Short mmCIF file of C-alpha atoms and ligand atoms in Angstrom, two decimals:
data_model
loop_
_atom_site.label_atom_id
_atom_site.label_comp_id
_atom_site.label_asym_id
_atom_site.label_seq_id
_atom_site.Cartn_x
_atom_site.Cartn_y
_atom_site.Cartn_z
CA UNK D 1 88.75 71.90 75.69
CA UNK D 2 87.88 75.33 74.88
CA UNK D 3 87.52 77.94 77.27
CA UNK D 4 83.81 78.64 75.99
CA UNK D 5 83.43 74.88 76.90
CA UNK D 6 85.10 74.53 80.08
CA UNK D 7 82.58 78.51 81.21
CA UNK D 8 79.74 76.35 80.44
CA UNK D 9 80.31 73.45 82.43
CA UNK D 10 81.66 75.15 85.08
CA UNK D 11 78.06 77.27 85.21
CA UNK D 12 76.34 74.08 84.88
CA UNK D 13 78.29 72.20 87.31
CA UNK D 14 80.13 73.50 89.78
CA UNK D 15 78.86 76.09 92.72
CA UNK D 16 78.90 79.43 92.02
CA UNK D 17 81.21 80.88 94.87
CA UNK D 18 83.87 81.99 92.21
CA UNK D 19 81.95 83.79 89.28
CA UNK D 20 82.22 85.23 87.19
CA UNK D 21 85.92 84.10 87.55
CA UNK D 22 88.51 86.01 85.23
CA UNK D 23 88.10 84.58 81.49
CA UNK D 24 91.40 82.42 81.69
CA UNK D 25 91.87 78.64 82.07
CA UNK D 26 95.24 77.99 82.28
CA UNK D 27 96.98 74.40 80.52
CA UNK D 28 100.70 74.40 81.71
CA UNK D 29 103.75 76.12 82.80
CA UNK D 30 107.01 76.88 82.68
CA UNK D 31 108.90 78.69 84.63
CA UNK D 32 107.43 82.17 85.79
CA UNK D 33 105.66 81.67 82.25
CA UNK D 34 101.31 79.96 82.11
CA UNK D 35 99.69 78.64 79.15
CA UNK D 36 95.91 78.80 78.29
CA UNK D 37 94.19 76.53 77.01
CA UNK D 38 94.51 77.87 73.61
CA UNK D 39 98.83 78.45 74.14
CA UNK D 40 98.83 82.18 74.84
CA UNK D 41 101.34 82.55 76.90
CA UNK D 42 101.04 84.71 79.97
CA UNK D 43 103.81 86.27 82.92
CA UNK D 44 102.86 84.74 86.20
CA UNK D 45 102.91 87.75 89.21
CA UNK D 46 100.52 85.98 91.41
CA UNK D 47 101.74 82.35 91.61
CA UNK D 48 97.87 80.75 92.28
CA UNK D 49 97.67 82.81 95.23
CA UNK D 50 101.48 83.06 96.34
CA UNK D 51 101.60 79.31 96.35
CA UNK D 52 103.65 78.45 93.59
CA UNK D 53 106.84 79.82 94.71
CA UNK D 54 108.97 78.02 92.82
CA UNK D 55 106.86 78.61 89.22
CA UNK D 56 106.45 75.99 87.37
CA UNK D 57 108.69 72.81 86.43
CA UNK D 58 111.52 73.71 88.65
CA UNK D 59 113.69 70.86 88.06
CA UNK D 60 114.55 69.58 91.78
CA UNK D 61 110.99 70.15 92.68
CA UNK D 62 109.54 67.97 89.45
CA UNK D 63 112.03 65.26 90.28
CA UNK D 64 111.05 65.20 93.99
CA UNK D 65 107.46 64.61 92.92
CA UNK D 66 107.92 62.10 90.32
CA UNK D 67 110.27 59.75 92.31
CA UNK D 68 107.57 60.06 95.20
CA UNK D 69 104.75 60.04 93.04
CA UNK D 70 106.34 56.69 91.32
CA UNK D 71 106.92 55.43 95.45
CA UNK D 72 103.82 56.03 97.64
CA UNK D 73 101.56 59.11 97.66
CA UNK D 74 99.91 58.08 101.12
CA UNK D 75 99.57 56.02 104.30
CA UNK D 76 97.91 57.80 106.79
CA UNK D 77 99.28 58.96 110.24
CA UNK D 78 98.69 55.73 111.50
CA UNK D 79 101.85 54.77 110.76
CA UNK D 80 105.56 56.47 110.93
CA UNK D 81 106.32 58.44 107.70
CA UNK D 82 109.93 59.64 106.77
CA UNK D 83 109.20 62.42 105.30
CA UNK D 84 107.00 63.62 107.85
CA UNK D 85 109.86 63.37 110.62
CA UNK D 86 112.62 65.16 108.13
CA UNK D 87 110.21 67.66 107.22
CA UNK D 88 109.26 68.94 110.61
CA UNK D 89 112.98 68.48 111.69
CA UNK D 90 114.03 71.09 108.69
CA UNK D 91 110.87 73.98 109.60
CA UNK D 92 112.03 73.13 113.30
CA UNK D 93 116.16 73.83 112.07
CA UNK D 94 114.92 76.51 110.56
CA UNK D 95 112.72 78.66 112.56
CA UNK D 96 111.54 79.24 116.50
CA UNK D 97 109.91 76.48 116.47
CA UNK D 98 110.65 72.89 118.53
CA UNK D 99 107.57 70.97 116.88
CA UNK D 100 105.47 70.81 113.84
CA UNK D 101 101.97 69.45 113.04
CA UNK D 102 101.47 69.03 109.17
CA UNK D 103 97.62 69.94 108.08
CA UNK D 104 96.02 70.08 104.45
CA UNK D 105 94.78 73.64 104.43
CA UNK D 106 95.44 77.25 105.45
CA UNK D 107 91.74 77.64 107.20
CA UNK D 108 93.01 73.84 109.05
CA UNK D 109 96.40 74.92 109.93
CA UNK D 110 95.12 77.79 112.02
CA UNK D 111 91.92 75.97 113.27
CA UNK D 112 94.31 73.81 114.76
CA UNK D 113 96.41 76.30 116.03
CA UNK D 114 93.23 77.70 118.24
CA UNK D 115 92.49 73.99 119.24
CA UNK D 116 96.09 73.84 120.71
CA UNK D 117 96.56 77.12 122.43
CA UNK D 118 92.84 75.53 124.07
CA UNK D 119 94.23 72.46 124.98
CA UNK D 120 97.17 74.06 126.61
CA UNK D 121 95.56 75.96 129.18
CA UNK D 122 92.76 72.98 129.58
CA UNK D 123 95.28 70.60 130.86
CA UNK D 124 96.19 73.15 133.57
CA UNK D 125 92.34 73.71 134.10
CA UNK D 126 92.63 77.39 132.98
CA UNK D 127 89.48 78.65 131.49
CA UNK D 128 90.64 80.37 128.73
CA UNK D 129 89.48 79.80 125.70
CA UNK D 130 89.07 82.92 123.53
CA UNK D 131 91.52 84.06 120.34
CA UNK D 132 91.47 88.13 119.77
CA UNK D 133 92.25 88.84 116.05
CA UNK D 134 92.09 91.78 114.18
CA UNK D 135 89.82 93.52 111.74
CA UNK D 136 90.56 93.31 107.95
CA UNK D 137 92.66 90.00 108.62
CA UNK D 138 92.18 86.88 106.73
CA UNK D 139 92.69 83.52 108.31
CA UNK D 140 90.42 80.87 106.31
CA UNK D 141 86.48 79.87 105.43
CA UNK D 142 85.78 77.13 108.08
CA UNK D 143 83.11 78.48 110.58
CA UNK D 144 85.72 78.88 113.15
CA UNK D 145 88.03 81.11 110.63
CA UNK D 146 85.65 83.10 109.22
CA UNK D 147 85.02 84.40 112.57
CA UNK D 148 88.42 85.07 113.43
CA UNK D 149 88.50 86.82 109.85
CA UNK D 150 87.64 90.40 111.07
CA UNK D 151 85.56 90.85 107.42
CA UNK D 152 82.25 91.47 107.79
CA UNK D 153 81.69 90.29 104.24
CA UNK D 154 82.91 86.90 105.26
CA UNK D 155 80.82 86.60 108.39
CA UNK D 156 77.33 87.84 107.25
CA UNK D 157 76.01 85.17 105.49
CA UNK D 158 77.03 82.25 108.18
CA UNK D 159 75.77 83.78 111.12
CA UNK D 160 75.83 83.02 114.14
CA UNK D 161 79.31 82.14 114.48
CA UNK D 162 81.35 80.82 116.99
CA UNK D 163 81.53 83.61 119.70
CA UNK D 164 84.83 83.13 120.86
CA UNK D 165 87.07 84.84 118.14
CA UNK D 166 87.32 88.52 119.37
CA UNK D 167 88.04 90.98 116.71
CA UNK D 168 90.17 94.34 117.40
CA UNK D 169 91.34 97.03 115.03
CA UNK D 170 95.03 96.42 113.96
CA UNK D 171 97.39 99.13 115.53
CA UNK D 172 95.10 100.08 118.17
CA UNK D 173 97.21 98.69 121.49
CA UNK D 174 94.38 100.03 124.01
CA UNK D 175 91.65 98.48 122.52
CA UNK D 176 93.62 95.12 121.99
CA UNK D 177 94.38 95.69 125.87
CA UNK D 178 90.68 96.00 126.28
CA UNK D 179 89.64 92.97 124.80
CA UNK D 180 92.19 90.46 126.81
CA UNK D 181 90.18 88.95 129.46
CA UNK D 182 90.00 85.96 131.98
CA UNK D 183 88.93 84.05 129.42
CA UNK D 184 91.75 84.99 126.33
CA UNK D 185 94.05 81.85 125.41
CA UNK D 186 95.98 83.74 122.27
CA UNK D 187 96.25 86.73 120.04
CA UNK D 188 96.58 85.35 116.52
CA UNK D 189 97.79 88.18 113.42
CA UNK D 190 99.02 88.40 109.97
CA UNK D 191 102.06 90.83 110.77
CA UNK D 192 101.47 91.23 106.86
CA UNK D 193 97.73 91.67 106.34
CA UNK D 194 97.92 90.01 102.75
CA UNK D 195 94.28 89.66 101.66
CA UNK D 196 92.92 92.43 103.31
CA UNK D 197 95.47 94.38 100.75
CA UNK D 198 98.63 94.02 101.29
CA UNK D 199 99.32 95.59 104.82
CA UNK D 200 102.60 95.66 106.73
CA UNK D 201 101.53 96.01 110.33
CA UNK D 202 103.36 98.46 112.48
CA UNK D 203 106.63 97.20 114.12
CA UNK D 204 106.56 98.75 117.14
CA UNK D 205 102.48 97.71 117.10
CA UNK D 206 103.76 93.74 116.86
CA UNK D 207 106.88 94.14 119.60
CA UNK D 208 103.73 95.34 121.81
CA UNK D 209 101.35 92.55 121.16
CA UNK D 210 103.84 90.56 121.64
CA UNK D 211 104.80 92.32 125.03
CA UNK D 212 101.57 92.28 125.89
CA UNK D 213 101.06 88.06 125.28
CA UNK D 214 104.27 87.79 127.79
CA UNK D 215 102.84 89.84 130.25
CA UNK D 216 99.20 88.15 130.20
CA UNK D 217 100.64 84.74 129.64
CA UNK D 218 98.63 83.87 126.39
CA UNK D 219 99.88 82.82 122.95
CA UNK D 220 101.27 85.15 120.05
CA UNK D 221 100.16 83.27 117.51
CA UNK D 222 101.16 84.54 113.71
CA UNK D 223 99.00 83.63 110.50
CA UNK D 224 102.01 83.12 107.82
CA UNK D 225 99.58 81.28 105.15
CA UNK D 226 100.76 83.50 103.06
CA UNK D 227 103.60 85.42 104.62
CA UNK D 228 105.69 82.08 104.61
CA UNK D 229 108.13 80.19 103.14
CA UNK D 230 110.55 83.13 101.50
CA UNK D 231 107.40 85.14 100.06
CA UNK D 232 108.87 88.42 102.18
CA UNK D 233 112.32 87.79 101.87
CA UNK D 234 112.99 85.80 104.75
CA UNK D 235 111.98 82.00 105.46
CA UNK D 236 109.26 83.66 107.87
CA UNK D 237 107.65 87.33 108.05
CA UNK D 238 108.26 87.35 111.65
CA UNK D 239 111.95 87.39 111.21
CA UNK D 240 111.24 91.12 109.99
CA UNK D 241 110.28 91.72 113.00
CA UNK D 242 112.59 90.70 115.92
CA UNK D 243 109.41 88.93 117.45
CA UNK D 244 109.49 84.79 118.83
CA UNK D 245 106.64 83.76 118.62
CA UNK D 246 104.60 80.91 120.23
CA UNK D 247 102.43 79.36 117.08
CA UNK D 248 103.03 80.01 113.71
CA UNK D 249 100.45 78.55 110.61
CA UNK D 250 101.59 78.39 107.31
CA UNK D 251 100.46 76.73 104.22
CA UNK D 252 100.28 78.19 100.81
CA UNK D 253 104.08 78.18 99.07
CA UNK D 254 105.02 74.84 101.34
CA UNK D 255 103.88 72.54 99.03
CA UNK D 256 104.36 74.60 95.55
CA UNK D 257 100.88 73.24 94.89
CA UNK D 258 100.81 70.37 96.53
CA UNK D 259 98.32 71.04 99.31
CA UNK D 260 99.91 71.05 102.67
CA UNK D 261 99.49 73.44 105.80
CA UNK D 262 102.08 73.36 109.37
CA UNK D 263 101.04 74.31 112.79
CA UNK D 264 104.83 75.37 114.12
CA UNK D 265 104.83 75.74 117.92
CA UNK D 266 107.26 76.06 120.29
CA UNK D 267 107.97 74.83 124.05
CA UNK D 268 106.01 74.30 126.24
CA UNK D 269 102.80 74.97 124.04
CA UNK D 270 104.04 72.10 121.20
CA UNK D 271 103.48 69.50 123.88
CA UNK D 272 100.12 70.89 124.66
CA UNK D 273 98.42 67.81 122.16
CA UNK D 274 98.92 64.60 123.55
CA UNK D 275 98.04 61.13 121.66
CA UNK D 276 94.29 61.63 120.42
CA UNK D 277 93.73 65.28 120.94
CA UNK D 278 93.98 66.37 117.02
CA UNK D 279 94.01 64.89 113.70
CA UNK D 280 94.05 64.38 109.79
CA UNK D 281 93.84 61.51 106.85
CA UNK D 282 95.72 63.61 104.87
CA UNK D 283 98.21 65.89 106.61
CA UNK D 284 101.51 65.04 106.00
CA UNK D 285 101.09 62.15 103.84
CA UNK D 286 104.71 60.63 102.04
CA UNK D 287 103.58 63.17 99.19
CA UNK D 288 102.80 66.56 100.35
CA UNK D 289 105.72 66.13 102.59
CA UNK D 290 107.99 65.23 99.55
CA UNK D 291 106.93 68.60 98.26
CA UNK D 292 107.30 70.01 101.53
CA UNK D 293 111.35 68.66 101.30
CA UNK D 294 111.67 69.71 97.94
CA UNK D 295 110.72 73.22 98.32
CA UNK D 296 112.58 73.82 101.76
CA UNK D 297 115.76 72.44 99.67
CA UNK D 298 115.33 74.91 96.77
CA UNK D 299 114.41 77.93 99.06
CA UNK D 300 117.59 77.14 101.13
CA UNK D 301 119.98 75.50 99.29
CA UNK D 302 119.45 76.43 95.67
CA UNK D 303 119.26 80.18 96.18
CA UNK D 304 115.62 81.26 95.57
CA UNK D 305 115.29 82.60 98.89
CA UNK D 306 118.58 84.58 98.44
CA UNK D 307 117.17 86.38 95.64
CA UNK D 308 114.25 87.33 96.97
CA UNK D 309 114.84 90.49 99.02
CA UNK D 310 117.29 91.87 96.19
CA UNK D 311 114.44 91.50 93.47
CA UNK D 312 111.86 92.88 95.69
CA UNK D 313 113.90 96.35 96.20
CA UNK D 314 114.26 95.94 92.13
CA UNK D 315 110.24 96.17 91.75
CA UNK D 316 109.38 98.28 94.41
CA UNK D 317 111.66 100.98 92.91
CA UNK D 318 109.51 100.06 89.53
CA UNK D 319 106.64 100.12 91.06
CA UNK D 320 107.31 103.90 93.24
CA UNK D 321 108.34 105.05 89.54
CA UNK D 322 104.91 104.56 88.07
CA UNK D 323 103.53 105.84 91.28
CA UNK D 324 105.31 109.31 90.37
CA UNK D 325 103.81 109.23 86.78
CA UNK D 326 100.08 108.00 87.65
CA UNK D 327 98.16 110.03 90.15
CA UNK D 328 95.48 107.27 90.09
CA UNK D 329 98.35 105.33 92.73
CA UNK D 330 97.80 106.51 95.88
CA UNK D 331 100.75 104.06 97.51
CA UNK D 332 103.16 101.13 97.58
CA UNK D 333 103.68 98.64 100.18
CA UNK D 334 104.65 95.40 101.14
CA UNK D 335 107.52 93.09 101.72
CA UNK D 336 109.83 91.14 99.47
CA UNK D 337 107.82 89.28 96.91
CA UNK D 338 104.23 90.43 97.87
CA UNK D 339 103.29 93.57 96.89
CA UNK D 340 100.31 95.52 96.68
CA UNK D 341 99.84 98.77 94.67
CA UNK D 342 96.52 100.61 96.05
CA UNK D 343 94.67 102.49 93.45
CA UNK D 344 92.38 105.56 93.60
CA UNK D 345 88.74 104.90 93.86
CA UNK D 346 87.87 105.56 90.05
CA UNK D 347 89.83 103.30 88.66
CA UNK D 348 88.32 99.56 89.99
CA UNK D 349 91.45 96.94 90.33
CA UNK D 350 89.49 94.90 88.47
CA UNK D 351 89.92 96.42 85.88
CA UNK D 352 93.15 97.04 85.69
CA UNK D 353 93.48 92.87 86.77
CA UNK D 354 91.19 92.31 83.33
CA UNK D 355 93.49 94.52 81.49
CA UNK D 356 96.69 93.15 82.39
CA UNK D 357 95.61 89.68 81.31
CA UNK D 358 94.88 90.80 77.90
CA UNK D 359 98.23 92.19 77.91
CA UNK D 360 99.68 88.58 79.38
CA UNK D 361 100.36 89.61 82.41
CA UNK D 362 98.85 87.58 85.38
CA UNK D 363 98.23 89.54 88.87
CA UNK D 364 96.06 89.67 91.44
CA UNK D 365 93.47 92.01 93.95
CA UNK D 366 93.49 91.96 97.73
CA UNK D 367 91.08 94.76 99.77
CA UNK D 368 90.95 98.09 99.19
CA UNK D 369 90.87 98.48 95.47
CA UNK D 370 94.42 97.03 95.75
CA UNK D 371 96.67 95.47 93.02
CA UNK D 372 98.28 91.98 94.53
CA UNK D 373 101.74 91.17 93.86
CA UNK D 374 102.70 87.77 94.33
CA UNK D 375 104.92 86.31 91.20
CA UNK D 376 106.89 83.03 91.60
CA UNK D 377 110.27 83.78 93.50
CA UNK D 378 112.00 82.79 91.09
CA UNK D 379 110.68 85.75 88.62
CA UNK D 380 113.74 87.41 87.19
CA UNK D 381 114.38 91.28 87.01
CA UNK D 382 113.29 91.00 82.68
CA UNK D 383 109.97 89.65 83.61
CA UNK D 384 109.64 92.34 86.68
CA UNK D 385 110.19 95.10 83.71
CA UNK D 386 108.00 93.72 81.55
CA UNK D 387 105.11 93.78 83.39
CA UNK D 388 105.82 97.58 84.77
CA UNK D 389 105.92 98.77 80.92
CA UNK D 390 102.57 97.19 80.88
CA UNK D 391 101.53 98.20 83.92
CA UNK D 392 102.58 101.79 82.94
CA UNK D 393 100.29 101.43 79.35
CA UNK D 394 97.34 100.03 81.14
CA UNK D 395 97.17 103.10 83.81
C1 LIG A 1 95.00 81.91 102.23
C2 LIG A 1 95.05 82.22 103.67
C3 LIG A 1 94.41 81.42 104.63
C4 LIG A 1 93.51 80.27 104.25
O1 LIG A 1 94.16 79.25 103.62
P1 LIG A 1 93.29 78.08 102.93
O2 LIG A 1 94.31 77.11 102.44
O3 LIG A 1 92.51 78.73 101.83
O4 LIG A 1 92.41 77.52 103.97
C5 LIG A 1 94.60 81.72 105.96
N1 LIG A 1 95.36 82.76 106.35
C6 LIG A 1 95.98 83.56 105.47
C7 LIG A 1 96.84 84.66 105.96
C8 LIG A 1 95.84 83.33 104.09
O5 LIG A 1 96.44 84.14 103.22
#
């Protein structure tokens, strides 16, 4: 179908919560490298939203899926599923965490993450029930999320929402202090504010929430959607930041597409659900959990993650260069593999997005008139130039 084709059905058809969306539909993949639906050929620096971390085709990944796909794609949680168990033993081997719920979505993930830090002061018959979370955050578009997302522009249109999502300015410690009462059950953050523009929180700010959860006995619970599985350079964001936490959500690059969230908890909060307390048809079907395997194996054993941190200092260097040359960027930031590049106010990001993908290069936005970096991790240092010689003619 032709692109014309597919904007007219989509306007017909489908609701409008995207549009205008930018003039792309994409056919197929290779690599770091997309294909439109009339075979231009585009770099990929944004990976669907830092999900596909492993581009597209990767070999071990495509073989995973096809020998599951060819097996069973589902069963429901009804019954025991192997790769269910050997996926939640490999996030356990590999983080803080001692057990592992598998969920479909981001916004689900961390819904459920809430639901348990509630459960686990309800069986001691401690009334605490609210989650503190900070302003400019992202955590997901179910009624529940949207309040914890400290966005007014998310919130507006759905009030009233649930009042017990608290939301504080990141960095502020007193008025995070403030806001604990008899009633909080958990502080839940992005240490890496990724939608709301690419923001590296402070690390002496996250040592003192997390202080601060010890002290009150509540749950330091981390949002790593997005942070996840390599994206910064390390299997988990919080690794950056000597921190253990209590509850950790991630989703996006765990599945390489496939849709699959985690809640990751550890003792004596991952015990808090007991038999009937939380749920899912989907979560952590034979199939998502195949990707789930697949992706864990090529992050760990097949190198990507290793080259993540060394490719990241190769960019940012790129990107500080242009910085030098183009007063329009006012600064840099990020960590390993998502980057954000905040221009002045004259010059929209959209634009900039809109030119790029004329030029084949895609990349995405994030808050504050903010270019998003997100490529595939397995983008190579050629493709990384390539894109900051176009970057370089756009600006
Ligand atoms: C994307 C994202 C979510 C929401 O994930 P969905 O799969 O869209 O529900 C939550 N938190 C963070 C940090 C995200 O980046």
């Amino acid at each position: 179908m032709k692109l014309e084709e597919i904007v007219k059905l989509d306007e017909q058809y489908y609701m409008n919560t995207f549009g205008p969306r930018l003039p792309v539909a994409f056919d197929s993949g290779k690599g770091s490298k997309l294909y439109d639906v009339d075979g231009k050929e585009y770099t990929d620096f944004f990976a669907g939203i830092a999900v596909c971390a492993l581009g597209y085709g990767y070999p071990s990944f495509m073989q995973a899926m096809h020998a599951q796909l060819d097996k069973l794609l589902h069963t429901s949680s009804v019954y025991y599923i192997e790769n269910q168990a050997r996926l939640a033993q490999k996030l356990v081997e590999n983080s803080f965490a001692q057990r592992v719920f598998f969920a479909s979505t981001g916004a689900e993930a961390n819904e459920g993450a809430v639901k348990l830090a509630r459960k686990y002061f309800y069986a001691q018959h401690i009334d605490r029930y609210e989650v503190i979370t900070l302003n400019n955050s992202f955590h997901g578009r179910t009624l529940a999320m949207v309040k914890a997302t400290g966005q007014e522009k998310y919130q507006k249109p759905y009030l009233p929402l649930p009042a017990e999502f608290i939301n504080v300015e990141p960095g502020d410690l007193p008025a995070l202090k403030e806001a604990i009462g008899p009633h909080t059950a958990a502080i839940l953050l992005e240490v890496m504010q990724g939608e709301g523009g690419v923001i590296p929180l402070d690390r002496a700010y996250i040592k003192a929430v997390e202080a601060l959860c010890r002290q009150e006995g509540i749950l330091f619970m981390i949002d790593e959607v997005q942070t996840g599985m390599g994206r910064t350079g390390k299997l988990f964001a919080y690794e950056h930041y000597d921190v253990t936490p209590d509850v950790v959500t991630i989703a996006k690059a765990l599945g390489n597409g496939i849709p699959i969230s985690a809640i990751l908890a550890r003792e004596p909060f991952a015990s808090a659900f007991t038999p009937g307390d939380h749920g899912t048809t989907f979560g952590g079907n034979p199939f998502s959990c195949a990707a789930g395997l697949a992706v864990m194996d090529a992050l760990l054993h097949e190198g990507v993650l290793d080259g993540v941190a060394e490719k990241s200092v190769y960019f940012v260097e790129k990107l500080n260069a242009l910085r030098q040359k183009h007063t329009c960027i006012k600064e840099v930031r990020g960590m390993g593999l998502l980057l954000g590049m905040e221009l002045c106010e004259e010059l929209p990001v959209k634009n900039v997005v809109l030119a790029l993908l004329k030029k084949g290069f895609v990349v995405g936005s994030a808050s504050h008139n903010t270019l998003r970096f997100a490529p595939p991790l397995i983008v190579s240092t050629r493709e990384i130039d390539a894109l900051c010689d176009a970057l370089d003619n756009v600006l």
